[in-house]
PDB file of C-alpha atoms in Angstrom:
ATOM      1  CA  UNK J   1       4.359 -11.058  -1.086  1.00 72.00           C
ATOM      2  CA  UNK J   2       2.195  -8.094  -2.011  1.00 81.00           C
ATOM      3  CA  UNK J   3      -1.561  -8.690  -1.986  1.00 89.00           C
ATOM      4  CA  UNK J   4      -1.886  -7.224  -5.462  1.00 93.00           C
ATOM      5  CA  UNK J   5       1.021  -7.371  -7.879  1.00 94.00           C
ATOM      6  CA  UNK J   6       1.504  -5.668 -11.209  1.00 95.00           C
ATOM      7  CA  UNK J   7       4.358  -5.364 -13.634  1.00 93.00           C
ATOM      8  CA  UNK J   8       5.437  -1.721 -13.179  1.00 92.00           C
ATOM      9  CA  UNK J   9       6.456  -1.394 -16.830  1.00 92.00           C
ATOM     10  CA  UNK J  10       6.848   0.952 -18.508  1.00 95.00           C
ATOM     11  CA  UNK J  11       5.161  -0.397 -21.586  1.00 96.00           C
ATOM     12  CA  UNK J  12       6.149   1.659 -24.621  1.00 97.00           C
ATOM     13  CA  UNK J  13       3.859   1.045 -27.592  1.00 97.00           C
ATOM     14  CA  UNK J  14       3.103   2.811 -30.874  1.00 98.00           C
ATOM     15  CA  UNK J  15      -0.282   4.303 -31.609  1.00 98.00           C
ATOM     16  CA  UNK J  16      -2.696   1.681 -32.840  1.00 98.00           C
ATOM     17  CA  UNK J  17      -1.039  -1.172 -30.969  1.00 98.00           C
ATOM     18  CA  UNK J  18      -2.796  -3.640 -28.723  1.00 98.00           C
ATOM     19  CA  UNK J  19      -1.370  -3.891 -25.221  1.00 97.00           C
ATOM     20  CA  UNK J  20      -2.268  -6.138 -22.309  1.00 96.00           C
ATOM     21  CA  UNK J  21      -1.604  -5.831 -18.595  1.00 94.00           C
ATOM     22  CA  UNK J  22      -1.931  -8.544 -16.011  1.00 95.00           C
ATOM     23  CA  UNK J  23      -2.401  -8.309 -12.291  1.00 96.00           C
ATOM     24  CA  UNK J  24      -2.290 -11.092  -9.698  1.00 96.00           C
ATOM     25  CA  UNK J  25      -3.922 -11.101  -6.273  1.00 95.00           C
ATOM     26  CA  UNK J  26      -3.168 -13.307  -3.305  1.00 93.00           C
ATOM     27  CA  UNK J  27      -6.451 -13.460  -1.408  1.00 88.00           C
ATOM     28  CA  UNK J  28      -8.723 -16.111  -2.898  1.00 87.00           C
ATOM     29  CA  UNK J  29     -11.673 -14.600  -1.006  1.00 84.00           C
ATOM     30  CA  UNK J  30     -11.445 -11.340  -2.950  1.00 86.00           C
ATOM     31  CA  UNK J  31     -14.828 -10.311  -4.229  1.00 82.00           C
ATOM     32  CA  UNK J  32     -14.606  -7.305  -6.492  1.00 87.00           C
ATOM     33  CA  UNK J  33     -12.082  -6.172  -9.036  1.00 92.00           C
ATOM     34  CA  UNK J  34     -11.434  -2.910 -10.842  1.00 93.00           C
ATOM     35  CA  UNK J  35      -9.040  -1.094 -13.101  1.00 96.00           C
ATOM     36  CA  UNK J  36      -8.315   2.540 -12.302  1.00 96.00           C
ATOM     37  CA  UNK J  37      -6.397   4.972 -14.443  1.00 97.00           C
ATOM     38  CA  UNK J  38      -4.041   7.591 -13.000  1.00 97.00           C
ATOM     39  CA  UNK J  39      -2.545  10.350 -15.089  1.00 96.00           C
ATOM     40  CA  UNK J  40       0.770  11.850 -14.031  1.00 91.00           C
ATOM     41  CA  UNK J  41       0.392  13.883 -10.825  1.00 85.00           C
ATOM     42  CA  UNK J  42      -3.381  13.399 -10.864  1.00 93.00           C
ATOM     43  CA  UNK J  43      -5.874  11.426  -8.848  1.00 96.00           C
ATOM     44  CA  UNK J  44      -6.892   7.859  -9.781  1.00 96.00           C
ATOM     45  CA  UNK J  45     -10.184   7.459 -11.602  1.00 95.00           C
ATOM     46  CA  UNK J  46     -12.227   4.337 -12.204  1.00 93.00           C
ATOM     47  CA  UNK J  47     -11.681   2.948 -15.688  1.00 95.00           C
ATOM     48  CA  UNK J  48     -13.852  -0.134 -15.398  1.00 93.00           C
ATOM     49  CA  UNK J  49     -15.053  -2.828 -13.081  1.00 90.00           C
ATOM     50  CA  UNK J  50     -14.086  -6.413 -13.845  1.00 92.00           C
ATOM     51  CA  UNK J  51     -16.871  -8.972 -13.932  1.00 85.00           C
ATOM     52  CA  UNK J  52     -16.553 -12.732 -13.701  1.00 86.00           C
ATOM     53  CA  UNK J  53     -17.723 -13.217 -17.271  1.00 87.00           C
ATOM     54  CA  UNK J  54     -15.356 -10.573 -18.632  1.00 89.00           C
ATOM     55  CA  UNK J  55     -16.493  -7.234 -19.898  1.00 92.00           C
ATOM     56  CA  UNK J  56     -15.753  -4.716 -22.579  1.00 94.00           C
ATOM     57  CA  UNK J  57     -16.005  -0.955 -22.732  1.00 94.00           C
ATOM     58  CA  UNK J  58     -15.098   0.373 -26.143  1.00 96.00           C
ATOM     59  CA  UNK J  59     -11.432  -0.383 -26.782  1.00 98.00           C
ATOM     60  CA  UNK J  60     -10.942  -1.797 -23.280  1.00 97.00           C
ATOM     61  CA  UNK J  61     -11.549  -5.409 -22.272  1.00 97.00           C
ATOM     62  CA  UNK J  62     -11.201  -6.737 -18.743  1.00 96.00           C
ATOM     63  CA  UNK J  63     -10.979 -10.398 -17.794  1.00 96.00           C
ATOM     64  CA  UNK J  64     -11.002 -12.188 -14.465  1.00 95.00           C
ATOM     65  CA  UNK J  65      -9.548 -15.631 -13.841  1.00 94.00           C
ATOM     66  CA  UNK J  66     -10.492 -16.673 -10.313  1.00 92.00           C
ATOM     67  CA  UNK J  67      -8.792 -20.068 -10.524  1.00 93.00           C
ATOM     68  CA  UNK J  68      -5.429 -18.488 -11.275  1.00 94.00           C
ATOM     69  CA  UNK J  69      -6.197 -15.305  -9.314  1.00 94.00           C
ATOM     70  CA  UNK J  70      -5.390 -12.819 -11.981  1.00 93.00           C
ATOM     71  CA  UNK J  71      -7.051  -9.947 -13.765  1.00 96.00           C
ATOM     72  CA  UNK J  72      -6.175  -8.597 -17.158  1.00 97.00           C
ATOM     73  CA  UNK J  73      -6.784  -5.401 -19.103  1.00 97.00           C
ATOM     74  CA  UNK J  74      -6.521  -5.307 -22.872  1.00 97.00           C
ATOM     75  CA  UNK J  75      -6.353  -2.011 -24.729  1.00 98.00           C
ATOM     76  CA  UNK J  76      -6.917  -2.149 -28.476  1.00 98.00           C
ATOM     77  CA  UNK J  77      -5.999   0.542 -30.989  1.00 98.00           C
ATOM     78  CA  UNK J  78      -3.952   2.498 -28.446  1.00 98.00           C
ATOM     79  CA  UNK J  79      -4.238   6.279 -28.491  1.00 98.00           C
ATOM     80  CA  UNK J  80      -1.738   8.860 -27.294  1.00 98.00           C
ATOM     81  CA  UNK J  81      -4.294   9.782 -24.644  1.00 97.00           C
ATOM     82  CA  UNK J  82      -4.117   6.263 -23.179  1.00 98.00           C
ATOM     83  CA  UNK J  83      -0.691   7.112 -21.750  1.00 98.00           C
ATOM     84  CA  UNK J  84      -1.131   6.802 -17.994  1.00 97.00           C
ATOM     85  CA  UNK J  85      -0.597   4.452 -15.079  1.00 97.00           C
ATOM     86  CA  UNK J  86      -3.164   1.669 -14.758  1.00 97.00           C
ATOM     87  CA  UNK J  87      -3.952   0.499 -11.237  1.00 96.00           C
ATOM     88  CA  UNK J  88      -5.332  -2.931 -10.493  1.00 96.00           C
ATOM     89  CA  UNK J  89      -7.705  -2.789  -7.533  1.00 94.00           C
ATOM     90  CA  UNK J  90      -9.112  -5.652  -5.472  1.00 92.00           C
ATOM     91  CA  UNK J  91     -11.806  -5.440  -2.849  1.00 87.00           C
ATOM     92  CA  UNK J  92     -11.824  -8.161  -0.220  1.00 77.00           C
ATOM     93  CA  UNK J  93     -14.480  -9.835   1.840  1.00 62.00           C
ATOM     94  CA  UNK J  94     -16.745  -7.392   3.577  1.00 59.00           C
ATOM     95  CA  UNK J  95     -16.340  -4.882   0.822  1.00 54.00           C
ATOM     96  CA  UNK J  96     -14.434  -2.299   2.777  1.00 63.00           C
ATOM     97  CA  UNK J  97     -10.839  -3.398   2.382  1.00 76.00           C
ATOM     98  CA  UNK J  98      -9.652  -2.122  -0.965  1.00 86.00           C
ATOM     99  CA  UNK J  99      -6.152  -3.020  -2.113  1.00 90.00           C
ATOM    100  CA  UNK J 100      -4.472  -0.991  -4.842  1.00 93.00           C
ATOM    101  CA  UNK J 101      -1.685  -2.351  -6.969  1.00 94.00           C
ATOM    102  CA  UNK J 102       1.342  -0.146  -7.515  1.00 94.00           C
ATOM    103  CA  UNK J 103       0.354   0.364 -11.149  1.00 95.00           C
ATOM    104  CA  UNK J 104       1.632  -0.297 -14.635  1.00 96.00           C
ATOM    105  CA  UNK J 105       2.880   2.660 -16.659  1.00 96.00           C
ATOM    106  CA  UNK J 106       1.923   2.897 -20.307  1.00 98.00           C
ATOM    107  CA  UNK J 107       3.437   5.250 -22.862  1.00 97.00           C
ATOM    108  CA  UNK J 108       1.805   5.415 -26.266  1.00 98.00           C
ATOM    109  CA  UNK J 109       3.950   7.099 -28.893  1.00 97.00           C
ATOM    110  CA  UNK J 110       3.143   8.552 -32.267  1.00 95.00           C
TER     111      UNK J 110
ATOM    112  CA  UNK P   1     -16.550  22.690  -9.211  1.00 60.00           C
ATOM    113  CA  UNK P   2     -14.709  19.564  -8.070  1.00 70.00           C
ATOM    114  CA  UNK P   3     -16.759  17.056  -6.077  1.00 92.00           C
ATOM    115  CA  UNK P   4     -13.869  16.166  -3.744  1.00 97.00           C
ATOM    116  CA  UNK P   5     -11.488  18.923  -2.735  1.00 97.00           C
ATOM    117  CA  UNK P   6      -8.319  18.833  -0.676  1.00 98.00           C
ATOM    118  CA  UNK P   7      -6.392  21.604   1.016  1.00 97.00           C
ATOM    119  CA  UNK P   8      -3.582  22.429   0.871  1.00 97.00           C
ATOM    120  CA  UNK P   9      -2.477  21.065  -2.507  1.00 97.00           C
ATOM    121  CA  UNK P  10       1.189  21.329  -1.614  1.00 97.00           C
ATOM    122  CA  UNK P  11       2.905  21.684   1.738  1.00 97.00           C
ATOM    123  CA  UNK P  12       6.504  21.732   2.863  1.00 97.00           C
ATOM    124  CA  UNK P  13       7.083  21.437   6.578  1.00 96.00           C
ATOM    125  CA  UNK P  14       9.755  20.532   9.089  1.00 97.00           C
ATOM    126  CA  UNK P  15      10.218  17.495  11.269  1.00 98.00           C
ATOM    127  CA  UNK P  16       8.168  17.693  14.448  1.00 97.00           C
ATOM    128  CA  UNK P  17       5.533  20.085  13.151  1.00 97.00           C
ATOM    129  CA  UNK P  18       1.815  19.323  13.382  1.00 97.00           C
ATOM    130  CA  UNK P  19       0.093  19.277  10.028  1.00 97.00           C
ATOM    131  CA  UNK P  20      -3.573  19.021   9.096  1.00 98.00           C
ATOM    132  CA  UNK P  21      -4.806  18.035   5.671  1.00 98.00           C
ATOM    133  CA  UNK P  22      -8.432  18.748   4.911  1.00 98.00           C
ATOM    134  CA  UNK P  23     -10.912  17.067   2.623  1.00 98.00           C
ATOM    135  CA  UNK P  24     -14.398  18.180   1.634  1.00 98.00           C
ATOM    136  CA  UNK P  25     -16.921  16.532  -0.649  1.00 97.00           C
ATOM    137  CA  UNK P  26     -20.182  17.546  -2.253  1.00 96.00           C
ATOM    138  CA  UNK P  27     -21.113  14.080  -3.492  1.00 92.00           C
ATOM    139  CA  UNK P  28     -23.263  13.289  -0.466  1.00 91.00           C
ATOM    140  CA  UNK P  29     -21.337  10.079   0.178  1.00 91.00           C
ATOM    141  CA  UNK P  30     -21.162   8.567   3.643  1.00 90.00           C
ATOM    142  CA  UNK P  31     -17.844   6.807   3.199  1.00 91.00           C
ATOM    143  CA  UNK P  32     -14.562   8.695   3.227  1.00 95.00           C
ATOM    144  CA  UNK P  33     -10.963   7.527   3.109  1.00 95.00           C
ATOM    145  CA  UNK P  34      -7.414   8.800   3.451  1.00 97.00           C
ATOM    146  CA  UNK P  35      -4.619   7.195   1.449  1.00 97.00           C
ATOM    147  CA  UNK P  36      -0.965   7.887   0.896  1.00 97.00           C
ATOM    148  CA  UNK P  37       0.843   7.087  -2.319  1.00 96.00           C
ATOM    149  CA  UNK P  38       4.544   6.384  -2.544  1.00 93.00           C
ATOM    150  CA  UNK P  39       6.486   5.438  -5.689  1.00 85.00           C
ATOM    151  CA  UNK P  40       6.422   1.690  -6.256  1.00 82.00           C
ATOM    152  CA  UNK P  41       4.062   1.013  -3.367  1.00 83.00           C
ATOM    153  CA  UNK P  42       0.689   2.051  -4.662  1.00 85.00           C
ATOM    154  CA  UNK P  43      -2.021   3.596  -2.552  1.00 93.00           C
ATOM    155  CA  UNK P  44      -2.125   2.560   1.093  1.00 94.00           C
ATOM    156  CA  UNK P  45      -5.085   3.153   3.351  1.00 94.00           C
ATOM    157  CA  UNK P  46      -4.466   5.275   6.433  1.00 96.00           C
ATOM    158  CA  UNK P  47      -7.960   5.692   7.895  1.00 96.00           C
ATOM    159  CA  UNK P  48     -11.525   5.309   6.732  1.00 94.00           C
ATOM    160  CA  UNK P  49     -14.919   6.395   7.964  1.00 94.00           C
ATOM    161  CA  UNK P  50     -18.304   4.974   7.004  1.00 89.00           C
ATOM    162  CA  UNK P  51     -20.257   7.754   8.679  1.00 89.00           C
ATOM    163  CA  UNK P  52     -19.754  10.648  11.056  1.00 91.00           C
ATOM    164  CA  UNK P  53     -19.617   8.421  14.128  1.00 91.00           C
ATOM    165  CA  UNK P  54     -17.465   5.725  12.567  1.00 92.00           C
ATOM    166  CA  UNK P  55     -13.664   5.926  12.343  1.00 95.00           C
ATOM    167  CA  UNK P  56     -11.440   2.965  11.495  1.00 94.00           C
ATOM    168  CA  UNK P  57      -7.720   2.444  11.180  1.00 94.00           C
ATOM    169  CA  UNK P  58      -6.307   1.360   7.877  1.00 92.00           C
ATOM    170  CA  UNK P  59      -3.096  -0.505   7.269  1.00 89.00           C
ATOM    171  CA  UNK P  60      -0.704   2.369   8.096  1.00 95.00           C
ATOM    172  CA  UNK P  61      -2.408   4.515  10.745  1.00 96.00           C
ATOM    173  CA  UNK P  62       0.585   4.959  13.083  1.00 96.00           C
ATOM    174  CA  UNK P  63       1.608   8.612  13.268  1.00 96.00           C
ATOM    175  CA  UNK P  64      -1.720   9.832  11.901  1.00 98.00           C
ATOM    176  CA  UNK P  65      -5.090  10.780  13.320  1.00 97.00           C
ATOM    177  CA  UNK P  66      -8.366  11.803  11.712  1.00 98.00           C
ATOM    178  CA  UNK P  67     -11.487  13.755  12.456  1.00 97.00           C
ATOM    179  CA  UNK P  68     -14.857  13.416  10.722  1.00 96.00           C
ATOM    180  CA  UNK P  69     -16.376  16.798  11.462  1.00 92.00           C
ATOM    181  CA  UNK P  70     -19.427  16.300   9.283  1.00 94.00           C
ATOM    182  CA  UNK P  71     -20.603  14.001   6.527  1.00 94.00           C
ATOM    183  CA  UNK P  72     -18.815  16.208   4.027  1.00 96.00           C
ATOM    184  CA  UNK P  73     -15.532  16.762   5.883  1.00 97.00           C
ATOM    185  CA  UNK P  74     -12.729  14.406   6.847  1.00 98.00           C
ATOM    186  CA  UNK P  75      -9.404  15.745   8.118  1.00 98.00           C
ATOM    187  CA  UNK P  76      -6.077  13.980   8.464  1.00 98.00           C
ATOM    188  CA  UNK P  77      -3.525  15.126  11.035  1.00 98.00           C
ATOM    189  CA  UNK P  78       0.135  14.365  11.419  1.00 97.00           C
ATOM    190  CA  UNK P  79       0.795  15.116  15.075  1.00 93.00           C
ATOM    191  CA  UNK P  80       4.565  15.296  14.719  1.00 96.00           C
ATOM    192  CA  UNK P  81       5.651  15.033  11.119  1.00 97.00           C
ATOM    193  CA  UNK P  82       8.687  12.956  10.170  1.00 97.00           C
ATOM    194  CA  UNK P  83      10.538  12.741   6.835  1.00 97.00           C
ATOM    195  CA  UNK P  84       9.188   9.283   5.928  1.00 96.00           C
ATOM    196  CA  UNK P  85       5.709  10.793   5.881  1.00 97.00           C
ATOM    197  CA  UNK P  86       6.720  12.642   2.736  1.00 97.00           C
ATOM    198  CA  UNK P  87       4.206  11.395   0.177  1.00 96.00           C
ATOM    199  CA  UNK P  88       1.211  12.208  -1.970  1.00 97.00           C
ATOM    200  CA  UNK P  89      -1.967  12.061   0.113  1.00 98.00           C
ATOM    201  CA  UNK P  90      -5.376  11.388  -1.364  1.00 98.00           C
ATOM    202  CA  UNK P  91      -8.820  11.678   0.122  1.00 98.00           C
ATOM    203  CA  UNK P  92     -11.560   9.560  -1.437  1.00 96.00           C
ATOM    204  CA  UNK P  93     -15.282   9.019  -1.031  1.00 94.00           C
ATOM    205  CA  UNK P  94     -17.648   6.246  -1.962  1.00 90.00           C
ATOM    206  CA  UNK P  95     -21.271   5.382  -1.738  1.00 83.00           C
ATOM    207  CA  UNK P  96     -22.743   1.990  -1.151  1.00 72.00           C
ATOM    208  CA  UNK P  97     -24.436   0.337  -4.069  1.00 62.00           C
ATOM    209  CA  UNK P  98     -25.414  -3.180  -4.947  1.00 57.00           C
ATOM    210  CA  UNK P  99     -22.825  -5.339  -6.729  1.00 56.00           C
ATOM    211  CA  UNK P 100     -23.112  -5.668 -10.451  1.00 55.00           C
ATOM    212  CA  UNK P 101     -23.458  -2.019 -11.276  1.00 50.00           C
ATOM    213  CA  UNK P 102     -20.587  -0.172 -12.897  1.00 48.00           C
ATOM    214  CA  UNK P 103     -20.248   2.109  -9.879  1.00 49.00           C
ATOM    215  CA  UNK P 104     -20.219  -0.658  -7.294  1.00 57.00           C
ATOM    216  CA  UNK P 105     -18.291   0.941  -4.471  1.00 68.00           C
ATOM    217  CA  UNK P 106     -16.386   3.160  -6.909  1.00 84.00           C
ATOM    218  CA  UNK P 107     -14.116   5.512  -5.035  1.00 90.00           C
ATOM    219  CA  UNK P 108     -13.881   9.159  -6.083  1.00 93.00           C
ATOM    220  CA  UNK P 109     -10.581  10.805  -5.305  1.00 96.00           C
ATOM    221  CA  UNK P 110      -9.615  14.340  -4.521  1.00 97.00           C
ATOM    222  CA  UNK P 111      -6.739  15.983  -6.422  1.00 97.00           C
ATOM    223  CA  UNK P 112      -4.175  15.061  -3.782  1.00 97.00           C
ATOM    224  CA  UNK P 113      -1.895  16.903  -1.373  1.00 97.00           C
ATOM    225  CA  UNK P 114       1.835  16.698  -1.953  1.00 97.00           C
ATOM    226  CA  UNK P 115       3.489  16.799   1.475  1.00 97.00           C
ATOM    227  CA  UNK P 116       7.210  17.159   2.013  1.00 97.00           C
ATOM    228  CA  UNK P 117       8.679  16.816   5.499  1.00 97.00           C
ATOM    229  CA  UNK P 118      12.221  18.114   5.799  1.00 96.00           C
TER     230      UNK P 118
END
């Protein structure tokens, strides 16, 4: 079983739609959680950290459920520019072992 | 100018050749990392370094070696390249910060090196 699992997609949604991605992790001792965004043939970039109480950044909302060991990302009012691969990232005890999920591809269409 | 740079950006080589990928950063970060990315597998850590005198193996270090020449430079070598080392390679840096901040251990990636081993 992979340490971090994501649905690879692709998710094809129209502009303006709301889309949600989930990610599960296997290590209950994981401490820190992030969503990164990766555009085609580009480097990953941090989208947002995920806090225990949930957090929002504009149209993006991240949630953490430690009991069920999953993280979610909700994108509201999707834009064409949101088309990318979204990587779920988990940092384990000690803070130096960072596990990247394989990513979920999103296509937003006009 | 980019904060994390990688050279070369693309490389095609033959089985058995020695290859060096270079990474430089101007962010002043102590921590540097080398990852490879393969379709469907996500990023996997090859080596990481927390300062110039610290080198650690990641989950897939076999067939690779690294050198931390200075705080700003971290090189990855393939001593004898093989076809299954064909991948996209990323260098990344991070700084240490207290948890709770948005940039807690955020990693900053270079643009990647696409390596093909024939």
